[in-house]
């Protein structure tokens, strides 16, 4: 028997004890990585005695994902200058023609170029003519929706929400979330926790908030931290605040200052968070963005 076969033979069905060999393949428990089964029947029979350990391990695995530091915020980078987009949504704009979010620095620089060369107004990214009416912009968004663009789908959902169409907003945001849009997860968490457009479900609300946080949404992360603070799980709250602060979230760094004064975070961890927060903020700065700010 080879080394691989010996290792495989050490994996046994947790219910009947049969070993995994060439002609017998075992499957992991659906929720955890602790045990294996040879069939659905064995899994069902073993479930009562495995349930407690399974839930504990599943929670550990979830936390490993939840408390992993994202490489960037859910906003990502400007597609033109490739600098991180600022968390202040007023400092960038979504183009209805291509759904790209472009920083105001690049938009302003392109505007000056068009003035100098006496060109017509076009999207700074895809060069599609800039819509002159809201109706035209809405048509552009619907074209993107038809192409399953999650950003456009989220935006149409937002439009319905603000008009009181919670049911329709829920449908659009659910689809955008399925396509991986972090802001749609964030919005769904609000709907579930408030019971708007869907039956109230706190568990699903927190799930979608966690999904948004995992994808780099600092406000979602901050809300999770505040929730953990309310139920006095300060160690988890501090972890959330640090992750959000590392992404440049101002409110989180302010909360960390309070945590430091209360002795809930160490001096070294607080100092590291301060440095990371400043680095994240500095990474979003550029001369073009400063010029746009000065000429707003």
Short mmCIF file of C-alpha atoms in Angstrom, two decimals:
data_model
loop_
_atom_site.label_atom_id
_atom_site.label_comp_id
_atom_site.label_asym_id
_atom_site.label_seq_id
_atom_site.Cartn_x
_atom_site.Cartn_y
_atom_site.Cartn_z
CA UNK A 1 0.00 0.00 0.00
CA UNK A 2 1.42 3.42 -1.00
CA UNK A 3 1.81 6.36 1.39
CA UNK A 4 -1.20 8.08 -0.19
CA UNK A 5 -3.29 4.95 0.24
CA UNK A 6 -2.21 4.65 3.88
CA UNK A 7 -3.20 8.27 4.53
CA UNK A 8 -6.55 7.73 2.80
CA UNK A 9 -7.17 4.58 4.82
CA UNK A 10 -6.79 6.66 8.01
CA UNK A 11 -9.93 8.58 6.97
CA UNK A 12 -12.98 6.61 8.04
CA UNK A 13 -16.72 7.11 7.97
CA UNK A 14 -17.66 8.57 11.35
CA UNK A 15 -20.79 6.42 11.45
CA UNK A 16 -19.96 2.93 10.14
CA UNK A 17 -16.15 3.10 10.28
CA UNK A 18 -15.46 2.08 6.68
CA UNK A 19 -12.11 3.42 5.41
CA UNK A 20 -11.57 5.53 2.30
CA UNK A 21 -9.79 3.49 -0.40
CA UNK A 22 -9.61 3.56 -4.19
CA UNK A 23 -13.12 2.20 -4.62
CA UNK A 24 -14.62 4.00 -1.63
CA UNK A 25 -14.77 7.81 -1.55
CA UNK A 26 -15.89 9.62 1.57
CA UNK A 27 -17.46 13.07 1.78
CA UNK A 28 -16.83 15.74 4.38
CA UNK A 29 -19.56 16.92 6.71
CA UNK A 30 -21.53 19.69 4.96
CA UNK A 31 -20.87 22.22 7.72
CA UNK A 32 -17.45 21.36 9.18
CA UNK A 33 -14.19 19.58 8.34
CA UNK A 34 -14.10 17.29 11.37
CA UNK A 35 -15.64 14.08 10.05
CA UNK A 36 -16.32 12.14 6.84
CA UNK A 37 -19.17 9.93 5.73
CA UNK A 38 -19.62 7.21 3.13
CA UNK A 39 -23.30 7.99 2.48
CA UNK A 40 -26.15 10.33 3.30
CA UNK A 41 -27.67 7.59 5.46
CA UNK A 42 -24.54 7.41 7.65
CA UNK A 43 -24.49 11.19 7.93
CA UNK A 44 -28.12 11.30 9.12
CA UNK A 45 -27.56 8.49 11.63
CA UNK A 46 -24.44 10.15 13.07
CA UNK A 47 -25.88 13.68 13.15
CA UNK A 48 -27.29 13.64 16.73
CA UNK A 49 -23.94 12.81 18.33
CA UNK A 50 -21.97 15.08 15.98
CA UNK A 51 -24.26 18.13 16.13
CA UNK A 52 -22.61 19.99 19.04
CA UNK A 53 -19.03 19.57 17.79
CA UNK A 54 -20.18 20.40 14.25
CA UNK A 55 -21.75 23.70 15.28
CA UNK A 56 -18.67 24.69 17.27
CA UNK A 57 -16.29 23.92 14.40
CA UNK A 58 -18.55 25.58 11.82
CA UNK A 59 -18.51 28.74 13.95
CA UNK A 60 -14.70 28.61 14.11
CA UNK A 61 -14.45 28.25 10.33
CA UNK A 62 -16.86 31.13 9.84
CA UNK A 63 -14.81 33.33 12.16
CA UNK A 64 -11.64 32.51 10.23
CA UNK A 65 -13.30 34.00 7.15
CA UNK A 66 -15.06 36.83 8.99
CA UNK A 67 -11.95 38.17 10.75
CA UNK A 68 -9.62 37.96 7.75
CA UNK A 69 -8.31 41.40 6.74
CA UNK A 70 -9.58 42.30 3.24
CA UNK A 71 -6.95 43.55 0.80
CA UNK A 72 -9.09 46.57 -0.06
CA UNK A 73 -12.50 48.07 0.53
CA UNK A 74 -15.54 46.87 -1.39
CA UNK A 75 -15.19 49.96 -3.59
CA UNK A 76 -11.87 48.84 -5.05
CA UNK A 77 -9.75 51.14 -7.22
CA UNK A 78 -10.59 53.87 -9.70
CA UNK A 79 -10.43 52.14 -13.13
CA UNK A 80 -8.45 55.05 -14.60
CA UNK A 81 -5.79 56.08 -12.06
CA UNK A 82 -5.85 52.73 -10.20
CA UNK A 83 -5.75 54.45 -6.81
CA UNK A 84 -8.11 53.21 -4.09
CA UNK A 85 -11.49 54.93 -4.19
CA UNK A 86 -12.26 57.12 -1.20
CA UNK A 87 -14.90 55.95 1.26
CA UNK A 88 -16.73 59.27 0.88
CA UNK A 89 -19.07 58.44 -2.02
CA UNK A 90 -19.32 62.14 -2.88
CA UNK A 91 -15.72 61.95 -4.12
CA UNK A 92 -16.48 59.54 -6.95
CA UNK A 93 -19.28 58.98 -9.42
CA UNK A 94 -20.85 55.97 -11.11
CA UNK A 95 -21.12 56.13 -14.89
CA UNK A 96 -24.54 54.95 -16.05
CA UNK A 97 -23.17 53.75 -19.39
CA UNK A 98 -20.61 51.24 -18.05
CA UNK A 99 -21.31 51.15 -14.28
CA UNK A 100 -17.70 52.10 -13.56
CA UNK A 101 -17.09 54.19 -10.45
CA UNK A 102 -14.55 56.88 -11.35
CA UNK A 103 -12.87 59.17 -8.82
CA UNK A 104 -13.59 62.90 -9.07
CA UNK A 105 -9.90 63.51 -9.78
CA UNK A 106 -10.00 61.56 -13.03
CA UNK A 107 -13.42 62.94 -13.95
CA UNK A 108 -12.18 66.50 -13.46
CA UNK A 109 -8.95 65.89 -15.38
CA UNK A 110 -10.95 64.43 -18.28
CA UNK A 111 -13.36 67.38 -18.16
CA UNK A 112 -10.46 69.84 -18.50
CA UNK A 113 -9.10 67.84 -21.45
CA UNK A 114 -12.46 67.94 -23.19
CA UNK A 115 -12.71 71.71 -22.66
CA UNK A 116 -9.21 72.29 -23.98
CA UNK A 117 -9.76 70.16 -27.07
CA UNK A 118 -13.36 71.38 -27.52
CA UNK A 119 -14.76 67.89 -27.38
CA UNK A 120 -18.24 66.71 -26.50
CA UNK A 121 -18.84 65.36 -23.01
CA UNK A 122 -18.21 61.62 -22.79
CA UNK A 123 -17.70 59.04 -20.06
CA UNK A 124 -14.11 59.33 -18.79
CA UNK A 125 -13.78 55.55 -18.92
CA UNK A 126 -15.66 54.04 -21.88
CA UNK A 127 -16.10 57.27 -23.93
CA UNK A 128 -19.84 56.79 -24.28
CA UNK A 129 -21.62 60.16 -24.69
CA UNK A 130 -22.67 61.59 -21.34
CA UNK A 131 -26.48 61.40 -20.88
CA UNK A 132 -28.17 64.79 -20.94
CA UNK A 133 -31.32 63.72 -19.07
CA UNK A 134 -32.15 61.43 -16.15
CA UNK A 135 -34.34 59.38 -18.46
CA UNK A 136 -31.37 58.69 -20.71
CA UNK A 137 -29.22 57.75 -17.71
CA UNK A 138 -31.93 55.34 -16.51
CA UNK A 139 -32.06 53.70 -19.93
CA UNK A 140 -28.28 53.21 -19.79
CA UNK A 141 -28.60 51.55 -16.38
CA UNK A 142 -31.35 49.22 -17.58
CA UNK A 143 -29.12 48.13 -20.47
CA UNK A 144 -26.49 47.22 -17.90
CA UNK A 145 -29.11 45.41 -15.82
CA UNK A 146 -29.98 43.29 -18.86
CA UNK A 147 -26.32 42.28 -18.98
CA UNK A 148 -26.43 41.16 -15.33
CA UNK A 149 -24.22 44.02 -14.14
CA UNK A 150 -24.40 43.82 -10.30
CA UNK A 151 -23.67 47.53 -9.81
CA UNK A 152 -26.49 48.59 -12.14
CA UNK A 153 -28.84 46.04 -10.57
CA UNK A 154 -28.02 47.43 -7.12
CA UNK A 155 -28.63 50.99 -8.29
CA UNK A 156 -32.04 50.15 -9.76
CA UNK A 157 -32.88 48.45 -6.47
CA UNK A 158 -31.90 51.64 -4.63
CA UNK A 159 -34.17 53.67 -6.90
CA UNK A 160 -37.16 51.46 -6.07
CA UNK A 161 -36.32 51.51 -2.35
CA UNK A 162 -36.35 55.30 -2.17
CA UNK A 163 -39.77 55.28 -3.87
CA UNK A 164 -41.10 52.89 -1.24
CA UNK A 165 -40.96 49.81 -3.49
CA UNK A 166 -39.36 47.59 -0.87
CA UNK A 167 -40.47 44.31 -2.48
CA UNK A 168 -38.90 45.24 -5.81
CA UNK A 169 -35.78 46.60 -4.10
CA UNK A 170 -35.44 43.28 -2.29
CA UNK A 171 -35.58 41.39 -5.60
CA UNK A 172 -32.94 43.57 -7.25
CA UNK A 173 -30.61 43.56 -4.24
CA UNK A 174 -30.94 39.81 -3.83
CA UNK A 175 -29.83 39.31 -7.43
CA UNK A 176 -26.96 41.80 -7.05
CA UNK A 177 -25.84 40.06 -3.85
CA UNK A 178 -25.87 36.70 -5.62
CA UNK A 179 -23.55 38.27 -8.19
CA UNK A 180 -21.17 39.27 -5.39
CA UNK A 181 -22.01 42.93 -4.78
CA UNK A 182 -21.05 43.86 -1.21
CA UNK A 183 -23.30 46.93 -1.04
CA UNK A 184 -26.28 44.79 -2.03
CA UNK A 185 -25.51 42.47 0.90
CA UNK A 186 -25.33 45.54 3.15
CA UNK A 187 -28.69 46.78 1.89
CA UNK A 188 -30.29 43.35 2.29
CA UNK A 189 -29.16 43.25 5.90
CA UNK A 190 -31.19 46.40 6.49
CA UNK A 191 -34.28 44.98 4.79
CA UNK A 192 -34.16 41.74 6.78
CA UNK A 193 -33.59 43.44 10.12
CA UNK A 194 -36.34 46.01 9.50
CA UNK A 195 -38.76 43.63 7.77
CA UNK A 196 -39.06 45.88 4.72
CA UNK A 197 -40.08 44.03 1.55
CA UNK A 198 -39.39 40.70 3.25
CA UNK A 199 -40.36 38.91 6.44
CA UNK A 200 -38.25 40.15 9.35
CA UNK A 201 -35.34 37.80 9.99
CA UNK A 202 -32.54 38.94 12.30
CA UNK A 203 -30.39 35.90 11.52
CA UNK A 204 -30.42 36.57 7.77
CA UNK A 205 -29.88 40.26 8.45
CA UNK A 206 -26.66 39.58 10.36
CA UNK A 207 -25.58 37.02 7.75
CA UNK A 208 -25.77 39.60 4.95
CA UNK A 209 -24.02 42.17 7.11
CA UNK A 210 -21.20 39.69 7.67
CA UNK A 211 -21.01 38.94 3.93
CA UNK A 212 -20.67 42.66 3.23
CA UNK A 213 -17.95 42.98 5.87
CA UNK A 214 -16.05 39.99 4.48
CA UNK A 215 -16.11 41.68 1.07
CA UNK A 216 -14.47 44.80 2.53
CA UNK A 217 -17.47 47.02 3.39
CA UNK A 218 -16.19 49.20 6.29
CA UNK A 219 -19.64 50.41 7.38
CA UNK A 220 -20.85 46.81 7.61
CA UNK A 221 -17.78 45.95 9.66
CA UNK A 222 -18.39 48.96 11.92
CA UNK A 223 -22.01 47.94 12.49
CA UNK A 224 -20.91 44.44 13.45
CA UNK A 225 -18.43 45.94 15.92
CA UNK A 226 -21.13 48.11 17.48
CA UNK A 227 -23.40 45.07 17.80
CA UNK A 228 -20.64 43.10 19.54
CA UNK A 229 -20.06 46.05 21.86
CA UNK A 230 -23.75 46.15 22.81
CA UNK A 231 -23.69 42.48 23.81
CA UNK A 232 -20.35 43.02 25.61
CA UNK A 233 -18.19 40.81 23.38
CA UNK A 234 -15.45 43.43 23.37
CA UNK A 235 -12.71 41.18 21.99
CA UNK A 236 -14.73 40.58 18.81
CA UNK A 237 -15.73 44.24 18.62
CA UNK A 238 -12.08 45.33 18.74
CA UNK A 239 -11.19 42.92 15.93
CA UNK A 240 -13.92 44.42 13.76
CA UNK A 241 -12.90 48.00 14.56
CA UNK A 242 -9.25 47.23 13.72
CA UNK A 243 -10.13 45.65 10.37
CA UNK A 244 -12.33 48.62 9.42
CA UNK A 245 -9.72 51.14 10.63
CA UNK A 246 -7.10 49.39 8.50
CA UNK A 247 -9.33 50.15 5.50
CA UNK A 248 -9.34 53.86 6.33
CA UNK A 249 -12.65 54.00 8.22
CA UNK A 250 -12.63 57.14 10.38
CA UNK A 251 -15.45 56.16 12.76
CA UNK A 252 -13.69 52.90 13.60
CA UNK A 253 -10.41 54.56 14.49
CA UNK A 254 -12.34 56.91 16.78
CA UNK A 255 -13.97 53.93 18.50
CA UNK A 256 -10.58 52.28 18.88
CA UNK A 257 -9.38 55.35 20.75
CA UNK A 258 -12.18 54.76 23.27
CA UNK A 259 -11.33 51.06 23.43
CA UNK A 260 -7.71 51.94 24.16
CA UNK A 261 -8.71 54.29 26.98
CA UNK A 262 -10.92 51.54 28.42
CA UNK A 263 -8.11 48.99 28.23
CA UNK A 264 -9.85 46.82 25.60
CA UNK A 265 -7.03 47.10 23.06
CA UNK A 266 -3.27 46.93 23.62
CA UNK A 267 -0.94 49.86 22.97
CA UNK A 268 0.85 47.98 20.17
CA UNK A 269 -2.39 46.98 18.41
CA UNK A 270 -3.76 50.50 18.70
CA UNK A 271 -0.54 52.02 17.33
CA UNK A 272 -0.55 49.56 14.43
CA UNK A 273 -4.17 50.43 13.64
CA UNK A 274 -3.35 54.17 13.67
CA UNK A 275 -0.51 53.63 11.19
CA UNK A 276 -2.59 51.38 8.93
CA UNK A 277 -5.51 53.81 8.97
CA UNK A 278 -3.31 56.74 7.97
CA UNK A 279 -1.64 54.67 5.25
CA UNK A 280 -5.05 53.71 3.84
CA UNK A 281 -6.18 57.35 3.80
CA UNK A 282 -2.92 58.54 2.22
CA UNK A 283 -3.21 55.90 -0.50
CA UNK A 284 -6.39 57.58 -1.77
CA UNK A 285 -4.75 60.98 -2.28
CA UNK A 286 -3.48 62.43 -5.56
CA UNK A 287 -2.85 65.88 -7.09
CA UNK A 288 -5.79 65.33 -9.47
CA UNK A 289 -8.15 64.58 -6.61
CA UNK A 290 -6.94 67.64 -4.71
CA UNK A 291 -7.50 69.79 -7.82
CA UNK A 292 -11.04 68.42 -8.16
CA UNK A 293 -11.69 69.21 -4.51
CA UNK A 294 -10.37 72.77 -4.87
CA UNK A 295 -12.56 73.38 -7.94
CA UNK A 296 -15.72 71.68 -6.71
#
